[in-house]
Amino acid sequence: MSDVRIRAFGAYSPRLRIDAESFQEAWGHFEAAGVETKAVPEADEDALTMGVEAARRALAAADAGPDEVDYLSFATTTPPMAESDLTARLTSLLGVSSDATTMTMTGSTRAGAQALDAALDAGPWGDGVGLVVAADCPTGAPDSAVEHAAGAAGVAAVVGGGGPGVVTDRASHVEPFPGTRFRGAGSDETTELGVTSYDRQSFETAIRGAVDGLGPVGDVDAAAVQSPNGKLPYRVTGALGVDAERVAAADTVGTLGDTGAASALLGTAKAFDEGADRVLLAAYGSGAGANAMVLDGDVPTRCALDGDVDLTYPEYLRRRGEITADEPDGGGAYVSVPSWKRTIPQRHRLVAGRCPACDALNFPPEGACRECHARPDDYETVRLPGTGTVEGVTTIAQGGAPPEFVEQQSKSGPFVSAVVALDGPVGDETVSVPTQVLAPGESSVDIGDRTETVTRRIYRQEGVIRYGFKMRPVEIDG
């Protein structure tokens, strides 16, 4: 087997939730067996931002910095852009070297397990580490089993030459079962034929083939199984050689919904987070194929999988973009892509500048110094820690948003705009910036509140999604 070991897992899900009863009331039925609630992305969240959140938690759990990452892979079936190298933005947002080896895997819900499998073959990397990120937020037609189950979450694993986790065995299996689940070219909605017996046969055949390729599995504390709904994983306990209790020990679909390419890795992270020492991972992708692995060890984790904001069904439809408005013709504060590119260090990594004449921090680091008004040829590059204090705050009510934020406001309602004094790297120095502050549910934001940065979608312009920092109260871990 590979010398690459598992150093840590991190996981993240959005704070928004909708329950099965809301779907039952809206449609008269609910087609996602075993799903009690599911996670819903906020208007400014997608697979990339959830992946960033999970990756930061995994790196913290591994006590590793982004500068140590020599290999990065990203797996999703719901890329925010159909054609765009997402790892370029992911490395920038995380602060990973632009020279790191990167890989994107998509097109199958087993892509997360495939990404981990590939990382095990790619390393080790000397003193460096590999970072495997999987995140997903599938959608289906409103009155479909896929949509009723569709959830959202991200998970990440830090791997390298040292660490407490060992993948003791792994195998894969493919066999043609077309039509069980698919998304056509140019469509955002995943669909399926809905032939129940055929779907179950595909699922069991692929998973059984992968598990049979392993050596003797022995006793496991949990079985993290691909979960398109809450019933199917329990249909394959015989193929896995485990009982239902072991499947339940890694269950995430009941509270988060179907998390696509993140599903099996997410269940693995949850199992280790709750004290498991030995986990069987079984990932499945329609078509059909499966990956199976056995992971041993006391693997550290940092997971944020709780939700505390309940949505009504109309609010859910707004977050999904079913009943929302787009940016008005003519746009708002137009910023060309080349101009945006020049500000990426500030928007992605909070790179400020120190004035060589007076030592004052400037954000962004350009033009005349805000303190001494000198115009230096170059500012000293300074990375801000990402925390700050609210200095001024207002709520942008419905209809009051700049045109580029109309889509966000249409989906999620009024938002908080604030001036935040970002902390400097030393002492009590600060530099003030305008930004949005996330306030879930009925939470309020007040002057003096401490905040921290989080990566979110800012807006879409010229067909290109712009990502950058927003702030959230430090007591909110989501």
Short mmCIF file of C-alpha atoms in Angstrom, two decimals:
data_model
loop_
_atom_site.label_atom_id
_atom_site.label_comp_id
_atom_site.label_asym_id
_atom_site.label_seq_id
_atom_site.Cartn_x
_atom_site.Cartn_y
_atom_site.Cartn_z
CA MET A 1 0.00 0.00 0.00
CA SER A 2 0.92 3.66 -0.20
CA ASP A 3 3.25 5.32 2.31
CA VAL A 4 0.88 8.30 2.38
CA ARG A 5 -1.01 8.61 5.66
CA ILE A 6 -4.08 10.55 6.76
CA ARG A 7 -3.16 13.50 8.94
CA ALA A 8 -6.59 15.07 9.51
CA PHE A 9 -10.11 15.66 8.24
CA GLY A 10 -12.11 18.87 8.14
CA ALA A 11 -15.77 19.29 7.27
CA TYR A 12 -18.26 22.10 6.76
CA SER A 13 -21.94 22.46 5.97
CA PRO A 14 -24.06 25.60 5.53
CA ARG A 15 -26.07 26.72 8.54
CA LEU A 16 -29.38 26.82 6.66
CA ARG A 17 -31.74 23.83 7.02
CA ILE A 18 -35.07 22.69 5.64
CA ASP A 19 -36.98 19.69 6.97
CA ALA A 20 -38.91 16.91 5.29
CA GLU A 21 -42.23 18.22 6.59
CA SER A 22 -41.82 21.43 4.57
CA PHE A 23 -41.58 19.41 1.36
CA GLN A 24 -44.48 17.22 2.44
CA GLU A 25 -46.67 20.29 2.95
CA ALA A 26 -45.63 21.83 -0.37
CA TRP A 27 -45.94 18.74 -2.58
CA GLY A 28 -48.15 16.37 -0.64
CA HIS A 29 -45.32 13.84 -0.55
CA PHE A 30 -41.59 13.57 0.19
CA GLU A 31 -39.40 11.34 -1.96
CA ALA A 32 -36.17 11.23 0.06
CA ALA A 33 -36.47 8.30 2.44
CA GLY A 34 -34.46 8.66 5.63
CA VAL A 35 -33.74 12.38 5.19
CA GLU A 36 -35.12 14.36 8.13
CA THR A 37 -33.46 17.68 7.36
CA LYS A 38 -30.97 18.85 4.78
CA ALA A 39 -28.39 21.60 4.48
CA VAL A 40 -29.03 24.45 2.04
CA PRO A 41 -26.33 26.77 0.65
CA GLU A 42 -26.77 30.46 1.29
CA ALA A 43 -27.08 32.70 -1.77
CA ASP A 44 -23.33 33.40 -1.75
CA GLU A 45 -22.22 29.80 -1.13
CA ASP A 46 -21.34 27.10 -3.66
CA ALA A 47 -19.12 24.03 -3.95
CA LEU A 48 -15.95 26.12 -4.08
CA THR A 49 -16.66 28.23 -0.99
CA MET A 50 -17.73 25.14 0.99
CA GLY A 51 -14.52 23.42 -0.12
CA VAL A 52 -12.47 26.36 1.14
CA GLU A 53 -14.19 26.19 4.53
CA ALA A 54 -13.57 22.45 4.85
CA ALA A 55 -9.95 22.76 3.69
CA ARG A 56 -9.15 25.45 6.26
CA ARG A 57 -10.54 23.26 9.02
CA ALA A 58 -8.59 20.22 7.82
CA LEU A 59 -5.33 22.18 7.71
CA ALA A 60 -5.98 23.52 11.23
CA ALA A 61 -6.72 20.01 12.53
CA ALA A 62 -3.48 18.77 10.96
CA ASP A 63 -1.53 21.74 12.34
CA ALA A 64 -0.36 22.41 8.78
CA GLY A 65 -0.08 25.66 6.88
CA PRO A 66 -1.16 26.28 3.29
CA ASP A 67 2.48 26.87 2.39
CA GLU A 68 3.12 23.16 3.13
CA VAL A 69 0.64 21.97 0.50
CA ASP A 70 2.45 20.53 -2.53
CA TYR A 71 -0.55 18.68 -4.00
CA LEU A 72 -4.18 19.76 -4.11
CA SER A 73 -7.19 18.02 -5.64
CA PHE A 74 -10.80 19.20 -5.79
CA ALA A 75 -13.77 16.91 -6.39
CA THR A 76 -17.34 17.96 -7.14
CA THR A 77 -20.26 17.16 -9.41
CA THR A 78 -21.52 20.75 -9.18
CA PRO A 79 -18.67 23.04 -10.27
CA PRO A 80 -19.78 26.70 -10.13
CA MET A 81 -18.46 27.18 -13.68
CA ALA A 82 -18.86 24.40 -16.26
CA GLU A 83 -15.47 25.21 -17.81
CA SER A 84 -12.93 26.87 -15.52
CA ASP A 85 -9.98 25.54 -13.52
CA LEU A 86 -11.35 25.78 -9.99
CA THR A 87 -8.06 24.72 -8.41
CA ALA A 88 -6.52 28.02 -9.51
CA ARG A 89 -9.02 29.90 -7.36
CA LEU A 90 -8.83 27.31 -4.59
CA THR A 91 -5.05 27.65 -4.26
CA SER A 92 -5.35 31.44 -4.27
CA LEU A 93 -8.11 31.53 -1.65
CA LEU A 94 -6.23 29.14 0.64
CA GLY A 95 -2.80 30.66 0.10
CA VAL A 96 -1.37 27.47 -1.43
CA SER A 97 1.63 27.87 -3.74
CA SER A 98 0.76 28.43 -7.39
CA ASP A 99 3.41 25.79 -8.19
CA ALA A 100 1.59 23.01 -6.30
CA THR A 101 0.40 20.08 -8.38
CA THR A 102 -3.38 20.41 -8.79
CA MET A 103 -6.16 18.17 -10.05
CA THR A 104 -9.92 18.48 -10.53
CA MET A 105 -12.26 15.46 -10.52
CA THR A 106 -15.91 15.70 -11.49
CA GLY A 107 -18.69 13.90 -13.32
CA SER A 108 -19.33 11.25 -10.64
CA THR A 109 -20.44 11.18 -7.02
CA ARG A 110 -17.48 8.90 -6.26
CA ALA A 111 -15.11 11.69 -7.36
CA GLY A 112 -14.20 12.51 -3.75
CA ALA A 113 -13.02 8.95 -3.08
CA GLN A 114 -11.26 8.90 -6.45
CA ALA A 115 -9.44 12.10 -5.48
CA LEU A 116 -8.26 10.56 -2.21
CA ASP A 117 -7.22 7.39 -4.05
CA ALA A 118 -5.17 9.46 -6.52
CA ALA A 119 -3.51 11.42 -3.70
CA LEU A 120 -2.42 8.20 -2.01
CA ASP A 121 -0.62 7.25 -5.23
CA ALA A 122 0.82 10.73 -5.82
CA GLY A 123 2.62 11.19 -2.49
CA PRO A 124 4.45 11.39 -0.23
CA TRP A 125 5.89 14.87 -0.76
CA GLY A 126 8.83 15.01 1.65
CA ASP A 127 8.05 17.63 4.27
CA GLY A 128 5.00 18.78 2.31
CA VAL A 129 1.43 17.53 2.38
CA GLY A 130 -1.41 16.80 0.01
CA LEU A 131 -4.86 18.32 0.38
CA VAL A 132 -7.94 16.51 -0.94
CA VAL A 133 -11.13 18.61 -1.06
CA ALA A 134 -14.63 17.43 -1.98
CA ALA A 135 -17.75 19.59 -1.94
CA ASP A 136 -21.14 19.38 -3.56
CA CYS A 137 -24.62 20.91 -3.69
CA PRO A 138 -26.68 18.92 -6.22
CA THR A 139 -30.08 20.02 -7.53
CA GLY A 140 -32.91 18.29 -9.36
CA ALA A 141 -36.32 19.12 -10.74
CA PRO A 142 -38.45 20.61 -7.89
CA ASP A 143 -40.76 17.60 -7.60
CA SER A 144 -38.12 14.89 -7.84
CA ALA A 145 -36.44 12.47 -5.48
CA VAL A 146 -33.06 13.99 -6.36
CA GLU A 147 -34.15 17.49 -5.34
CA HIS A 148 -35.95 16.34 -2.20
CA ALA A 149 -32.73 14.67 -1.01
CA ALA A 150 -30.24 17.24 -2.36
CA GLY A 151 -28.08 18.67 0.41
CA ALA A 152 -24.79 20.55 0.65
CA ALA A 153 -21.44 20.16 2.42
CA GLY A 154 -17.69 20.14 1.99
CA VAL A 155 -15.00 17.82 3.38
CA ALA A 156 -11.22 17.81 3.16
CA ALA A 157 -8.39 15.47 4.09
CA VAL A 158 -4.77 16.38 4.72
CA VAL A 159 -2.48 13.55 3.67
CA GLY A 160 1.28 13.12 3.78
CA GLY A 161 4.25 11.10 4.88
CA GLY A 162 3.32 11.29 8.54
CA GLY A 163 0.05 11.09 10.38
CA PRO A 164 -2.03 8.80 12.58
CA GLY A 165 -4.35 7.51 9.83
CA VAL A 166 -3.45 4.60 7.55
CA VAL A 167 -5.34 3.39 4.50
CA THR A 168 -4.75 -0.33 4.95
CA ASP A 169 -6.50 -1.46 1.78
CA ARG A 170 -8.36 0.00 -1.20
CA ALA A 171 -10.04 -1.25 -4.35
CA SER A 172 -12.37 -0.11 -7.11
CA HIS A 173 -14.92 -1.67 -9.43
CA VAL A 174 -16.86 -0.54 -12.51
CA GLU A 175 -19.71 -2.16 -14.41
CA PRO A 176 -22.01 -0.51 -16.99
CA PHE A 177 -25.39 0.48 -15.52
CA PRO A 178 -26.40 3.49 -17.65
CA GLY A 179 -29.25 5.75 -16.63
CA THR A 180 -29.35 5.40 -12.86
CA ARG A 181 -28.44 9.07 -12.27
CA PHE A 182 -27.15 11.64 -14.74
CA ARG A 183 -27.07 15.29 -15.77
CA GLY A 184 -27.26 16.24 -19.42
CA ALA A 185 -24.98 18.74 -21.11
CA GLY A 186 -26.02 22.32 -20.39
CA SER A 187 -28.36 21.36 -17.53
CA ASP A 188 -28.04 22.25 -13.84
CA GLU A 189 -30.47 19.53 -12.77
CA THR A 190 -29.52 15.95 -12.00
CA THR A 191 -32.11 13.36 -12.96
CA GLU A 192 -32.64 9.61 -12.86
CA LEU A 193 -34.80 7.03 -14.58
CA GLY A 194 -36.44 6.09 -11.32
CA VAL A 195 -36.47 2.32 -11.86
CA THR A 196 -36.07 1.32 -8.22
CA SER A 197 -34.94 -2.28 -8.65
CA TYR A 198 -32.44 -1.29 -11.37
CA ASP A 199 -31.03 1.51 -9.19
CA ARG A 200 -30.56 -0.84 -6.25
CA GLN A 201 -28.92 -3.46 -8.44
CA SER A 202 -26.48 -0.89 -9.81
CA PHE A 203 -25.63 0.40 -6.33
CA GLU A 204 -25.14 -3.02 -4.78
CA THR A 205 -23.22 -4.53 -7.72
CA ALA A 206 -20.69 -1.70 -7.87
CA ILE A 207 -20.15 -1.52 -4.12
CA ARG A 208 -19.97 -5.29 -3.69
CA GLY A 209 -17.38 -5.46 -6.47
CA ALA A 210 -15.19 -2.83 -4.79
CA VAL A 211 -15.49 -4.34 -1.30
CA ASP A 212 -14.78 -7.84 -2.64
CA GLY A 213 -11.54 -6.42 -4.05
CA LEU A 214 -10.31 -5.65 -0.52
CA GLY A 215 -8.53 -8.12 1.67
CA PRO A 216 -10.26 -9.29 4.86
CA VAL A 217 -11.85 -6.16 6.29
CA GLY A 218 -12.37 -7.40 9.83
CA ASP A 219 -14.33 -5.43 12.41
CA VAL A 220 -14.94 -1.75 11.75
CA ASP A 221 -16.43 0.95 13.97
CA ALA A 222 -18.30 2.61 11.12
CA ALA A 223 -19.13 2.19 7.44
CA ALA A 224 -19.22 5.47 5.50
CA VAL A 225 -21.40 4.62 2.51
CA GLN A 226 -22.44 6.81 -0.43
CA SER A 227 -25.88 8.15 0.50
CA PRO A 228 -28.13 9.45 -2.28
CA ASN A 229 -30.91 8.99 0.28
CA GLY A 230 -31.26 7.61 3.78
CA LYS A 231 -32.39 4.13 2.80
CA LEU A 232 -30.03 2.89 0.08
CA PRO A 233 -26.89 2.54 2.28
CA TYR A 234 -28.76 0.09 4.50
CA ARG A 235 -29.67 -2.04 1.48
CA VAL A 236 -26.01 -3.04 1.04
CA THR A 237 -25.02 -4.11 4.55
CA GLY A 238 -24.61 -7.64 3.23
CA ALA A 239 -22.30 -6.50 0.45
CA LEU A 240 -20.30 -4.48 2.97
CA GLY A 241 -20.17 -7.22 5.57
CA VAL A 242 -21.38 -4.89 8.33
CA ASP A 243 -24.58 -4.36 10.29
CA ALA A 244 -26.91 -1.38 10.15
CA GLU A 245 -25.42 0.06 13.34
CA ARG A 246 -22.05 0.54 11.61
CA VAL A 247 -23.72 2.36 8.72
CA ALA A 248 -25.61 4.59 11.15
CA ALA A 249 -22.32 5.48 12.88
CA ALA A 250 -21.21 7.39 9.78
CA ASP A 251 -24.60 8.65 8.62
CA THR A 252 -24.79 12.26 7.44
CA VAL A 253 -27.62 12.07 4.92
CA GLY A 254 -30.30 12.14 7.64
CA THR A 255 -29.33 15.66 8.71
CA LEU A 256 -27.47 17.09 5.70
CA GLY A 257 -29.09 15.36 2.71
CA ASP A 258 -27.34 13.96 -0.35
CA THR A 259 -23.90 15.58 -0.47
CA GLY A 260 -22.82 14.02 -3.77
CA ALA A 261 -19.06 13.76 -4.24
CA ALA A 262 -18.51 14.68 -0.58
CA SER A 263 -20.82 11.97 0.81
CA ALA A 264 -18.53 9.03 1.61
CA LEU A 265 -15.59 11.17 2.74
CA LEU A 266 -17.96 13.26 4.86
CA GLY A 267 -19.27 10.15 6.59
CA THR A 268 -15.68 9.10 7.22
CA ALA A 269 -14.84 12.48 8.76
CA LYS A 270 -17.93 12.30 10.97
CA ALA A 271 -17.05 8.78 12.14
CA PHE A 272 -13.53 9.78 13.17
CA ASP A 273 -14.91 12.95 14.76
CA GLU A 274 -17.12 10.77 16.96
CA GLY A 275 -14.30 8.48 18.06
CA ALA A 276 -14.08 5.72 15.46
CA ASP A 277 -10.68 4.05 15.03
CA ARG A 278 -11.43 1.91 11.98
CA VAL A 279 -13.71 2.95 9.12
CA LEU A 280 -14.83 1.24 5.93
CA LEU A 281 -15.41 3.80 3.16
CA ALA A 282 -17.61 2.85 0.19
CA ALA A 283 -18.21 5.50 -2.48
CA TYR A 284 -20.50 5.02 -5.47
CA GLY A 285 -21.01 6.85 -8.74
CA SER A 286 -23.81 6.10 -11.18
CA GLY A 287 -22.83 4.62 -14.46
CA ALA A 288 -21.64 2.67 -12.40
CA GLY A 289 -18.47 2.51 -10.33
CA ALA A 290 -17.35 2.30 -6.72
CA ASN A 291 -14.29 2.79 -4.52
CA ALA A 292 -13.74 1.03 -1.21
CA MET A 293 -11.09 1.73 1.44
CA VAL A 294 -10.31 0.76 5.01
CA LEU A 295 -8.90 3.55 7.19
CA ASP A 296 -7.29 2.94 10.60
CA GLY A 297 -6.08 5.32 13.27
CA ASP A 298 -6.95 8.08 15.70
CA VAL A 299 -7.38 10.78 13.04
CA PRO A 300 -7.89 14.36 14.28
CA THR A 301 -10.85 16.26 12.90
CA ARG A 302 -12.37 19.70 12.87
CA CYS A 303 -15.99 19.57 11.73
CA ALA A 304 -18.71 22.23 11.57
CA LEU A 305 -21.84 20.35 10.54
CA ASP A 306 -24.54 21.89 12.72
CA GLY A 307 -27.34 24.06 11.37
CA ASP A 308 -29.40 26.61 13.27
CA VAL A 309 -31.40 28.54 10.66
CA ASP A 310 -34.63 26.89 9.53
CA LEU A 311 -36.10 27.80 6.15
CA THR A 312 -39.68 27.73 4.95
CA TYR A 313 -40.27 26.16 1.54
CA PRO A 314 -40.63 29.56 -0.24
CA GLU A 315 -37.36 30.69 1.39
CA TYR A 316 -35.77 27.47 0.16
CA LEU A 317 -36.96 28.15 -3.40
CA ARG A 318 -35.41 31.61 -3.21
CA ARG A 319 -32.04 30.18 -2.15
CA ARG A 320 -32.30 27.75 -5.07
CA GLY A 321 -32.91 30.64 -7.46
CA GLU A 322 -36.34 29.40 -8.52
CA ILE A 323 -38.20 32.63 -7.71
CA THR A 324 -35.56 35.35 -7.82
CA ALA A 325 -34.49 38.26 -9.98
CA ASP A 326 -31.21 38.71 -11.83
CA GLU A 327 -29.05 41.80 -12.03
CA PRO A 328 -30.84 44.59 -13.93
CA ASP A 329 -29.65 45.44 -17.41
CA GLY A 330 -26.87 47.99 -17.31
CA GLY A 331 -25.21 46.44 -14.25
CA GLY A 332 -23.92 48.25 -11.24
CA ALA A 333 -20.38 49.11 -10.21
CA TYR A 334 -18.79 47.57 -13.28
CA VAL A 335 -15.38 46.04 -12.59
CA SER A 336 -13.72 44.36 -15.55
CA VAL A 337 -12.17 40.93 -15.10
CA PRO A 338 -8.61 42.28 -15.61
CA SER A 339 -9.24 44.96 -12.96
CA TRP A 340 -10.63 42.35 -10.58
CA LYS A 341 -7.60 40.14 -11.22
CA ARG A 342 -5.29 42.90 -9.94
CA THR A 343 -7.14 42.94 -6.61
CA ILE A 344 -7.20 39.16 -6.04
CA PRO A 345 -4.40 39.18 -3.39
CA GLN A 346 -6.51 41.57 -1.30
CA ARG A 347 -9.85 39.84 -1.92
CA HIS A 348 -8.56 36.27 -1.49
CA ARG A 349 -5.78 36.53 1.08
CA LEU A 350 -6.06 39.99 2.73
CA VAL A 351 -2.71 41.18 1.43
CA ALA A 352 -2.18 44.74 2.68
CA GLY A 353 0.77 47.10 2.33
CA ARG A 354 2.96 48.85 4.86
CA CYS A 355 4.05 52.36 3.96
CA PRO A 356 7.87 52.61 3.86
CA ALA A 357 7.66 56.22 5.01
CA CYS A 358 5.43 55.95 8.10
CA ASP A 359 4.76 52.22 8.67
CA ALA A 360 0.99 52.68 8.33
CA LEU A 361 -1.06 49.80 6.94
CA ASN A 362 -2.86 50.45 3.65
CA PHE A 363 -5.61 48.28 2.20
CA PRO A 364 -5.50 48.05 -0.74
CA PRO A 365 -1.76 48.77 -1.00
CA GLU A 366 -1.84 51.39 -3.75
CA GLY A 367 -1.94 55.14 -4.28
CA ALA A 368 -1.18 57.65 -1.54
CA CYS A 369 -0.67 56.44 2.03
CA ARG A 370 -3.78 56.99 4.13
CA GLU A 371 -1.69 58.36 7.01
CA CYS A 372 1.25 60.39 5.67
CA HIS A 373 -0.09 60.83 2.09
CA ALA A 374 3.24 59.85 0.59
CA ARG A 375 3.11 58.01 -2.73
CA PRO A 376 5.66 55.19 -2.40
CA ASP A 377 6.80 53.25 -5.44
CA ASP A 378 6.15 50.01 -3.54
CA TYR A 379 4.47 49.04 -0.30
CA GLU A 380 5.89 46.30 1.89
CA THR A 381 3.63 43.25 1.52
CA VAL A 382 1.78 42.33 4.72
CA ARG A 383 -0.72 39.48 5.22
CA LEU A 384 -3.51 40.40 7.64
CA PRO A 385 -4.68 37.73 10.11
CA GLY A 386 -8.34 37.95 9.09
CA THR A 387 -9.98 39.28 12.25
CA GLY A 388 -11.44 42.69 12.95
CA THR A 389 -13.92 44.90 14.80
CA VAL A 390 -17.10 46.46 13.43
CA GLU A 391 -16.81 50.27 13.34
CA GLY A 392 -20.01 51.14 11.52
CA VAL A 393 -22.95 49.09 10.33
CA THR A 394 -26.15 49.36 8.29
CA THR A 395 -28.68 46.98 6.81
CA ILE A 396 -29.33 47.15 3.08
CA ALA A 397 -33.08 46.58 2.83
CA GLN A 398 -35.00 45.03 -0.04
CA GLY A 399 -34.68 47.22 -3.11
CA GLY A 400 -31.73 49.14 -1.72
CA ALA A 401 -28.93 46.91 -2.97
CA PRO A 402 -26.52 48.02 -5.70
CA PRO A 403 -27.49 46.31 -8.96
CA GLU A 404 -24.65 43.76 -8.80
CA PHE A 405 -26.05 42.48 -5.48
CA VAL A 406 -29.69 42.24 -6.57
CA GLU A 407 -29.41 38.50 -7.25
CA GLN A 408 -28.00 37.84 -3.77
CA GLN A 409 -30.63 40.01 -2.09
CA SER A 410 -33.40 38.45 -4.13
CA LYS A 411 -32.36 35.04 -2.82
CA SER A 412 -31.50 35.82 0.80
CA GLY A 413 -33.14 39.17 1.63
CA PRO A 414 -31.58 42.20 3.35
CA PHE A 415 -27.87 42.03 4.12
CA VAL A 416 -25.53 43.77 6.53
CA SER A 417 -22.94 46.17 5.18
CA ALA A 418 -20.28 47.40 7.59
CA VAL A 419 -17.00 49.17 7.99
CA VAL A 420 -14.64 46.79 9.77
CA ALA A 421 -11.29 47.67 11.31
CA LEU A 422 -9.14 44.73 10.23
CA ASP A 423 -6.43 43.78 12.70
CA GLY A 424 -2.83 44.20 11.65
CA PRO A 425 -0.21 41.49 12.13
CA VAL A 426 1.34 43.15 15.19
CA GLY A 427 0.16 45.22 18.14
CA ASP A 428 -3.09 47.15 17.98
CA GLU A 429 -2.71 48.53 14.45
CA THR A 430 -5.77 48.31 12.20
CA VAL A 431 -6.92 49.27 8.73
CA SER A 432 -10.58 49.90 7.88
CA VAL A 433 -12.48 48.37 4.96
CA PRO A 434 -16.13 48.20 3.83
CA THR A 435 -17.52 44.65 3.63
CA GLN A 436 -20.59 42.51 4.13
CA VAL A 437 -21.02 40.86 7.53
CA LEU A 438 -22.95 37.59 7.60
CA ALA A 439 -25.73 37.51 10.19
CA PRO A 440 -27.67 34.23 9.99
CA GLY A 441 -31.32 34.13 11.01
CA GLU A 442 -32.35 36.81 13.47
CA SER A 443 -28.76 37.62 14.49
CA SER A 444 -27.80 41.28 14.66
CA VAL A 445 -24.45 42.95 14.07
CA ASP A 446 -23.42 45.83 16.30
CA ILE A 447 -20.56 48.29 16.51
CA GLY A 448 -17.76 46.71 18.53
CA ASP A 449 -18.52 43.14 17.48
CA ARG A 450 -15.50 41.01 16.73
CA THR A 451 -15.48 39.37 13.30
CA GLU A 452 -13.43 37.01 11.15
CA THR A 453 -13.09 36.59 7.41
CA VAL A 454 -14.86 33.94 5.38
CA THR A 455 -14.74 33.23 1.63
CA ARG A 456 -17.97 33.73 -0.29
CA ARG A 457 -19.25 34.62 -3.74
CA ILE A 458 -19.31 38.39 -4.14
CA TYR A 459 -21.31 38.59 -7.37
CA ARG A 460 -21.33 37.44 -10.97
CA GLN A 461 -20.45 39.88 -13.75
CA GLU A 462 -19.66 39.23 -17.43
CA GLY A 463 -20.64 35.63 -16.72
CA VAL A 464 -17.72 35.23 -14.30
CA ILE A 465 -18.20 34.51 -10.58
CA ARG A 466 -16.18 36.87 -8.39
CA TYR A 467 -15.01 35.41 -5.06
CA GLY A 468 -13.66 37.33 -2.11
CA PHE A 469 -13.86 37.86 1.63
CA LYS A 470 -16.80 38.75 3.79
CA MET A 471 -16.90 38.82 7.58
CA ARG A 472 -18.86 36.87 10.17
CA PRO A 473 -19.16 37.24 13.96
CA VAL A 474 -16.40 35.20 15.56
CA GLU A 475 -18.80 33.21 17.69
CA ILE A 476 -20.40 31.78 14.54
CA ASP A 477 -18.57 28.69 13.28
CA GLY A 478 -20.35 28.12 9.99
#
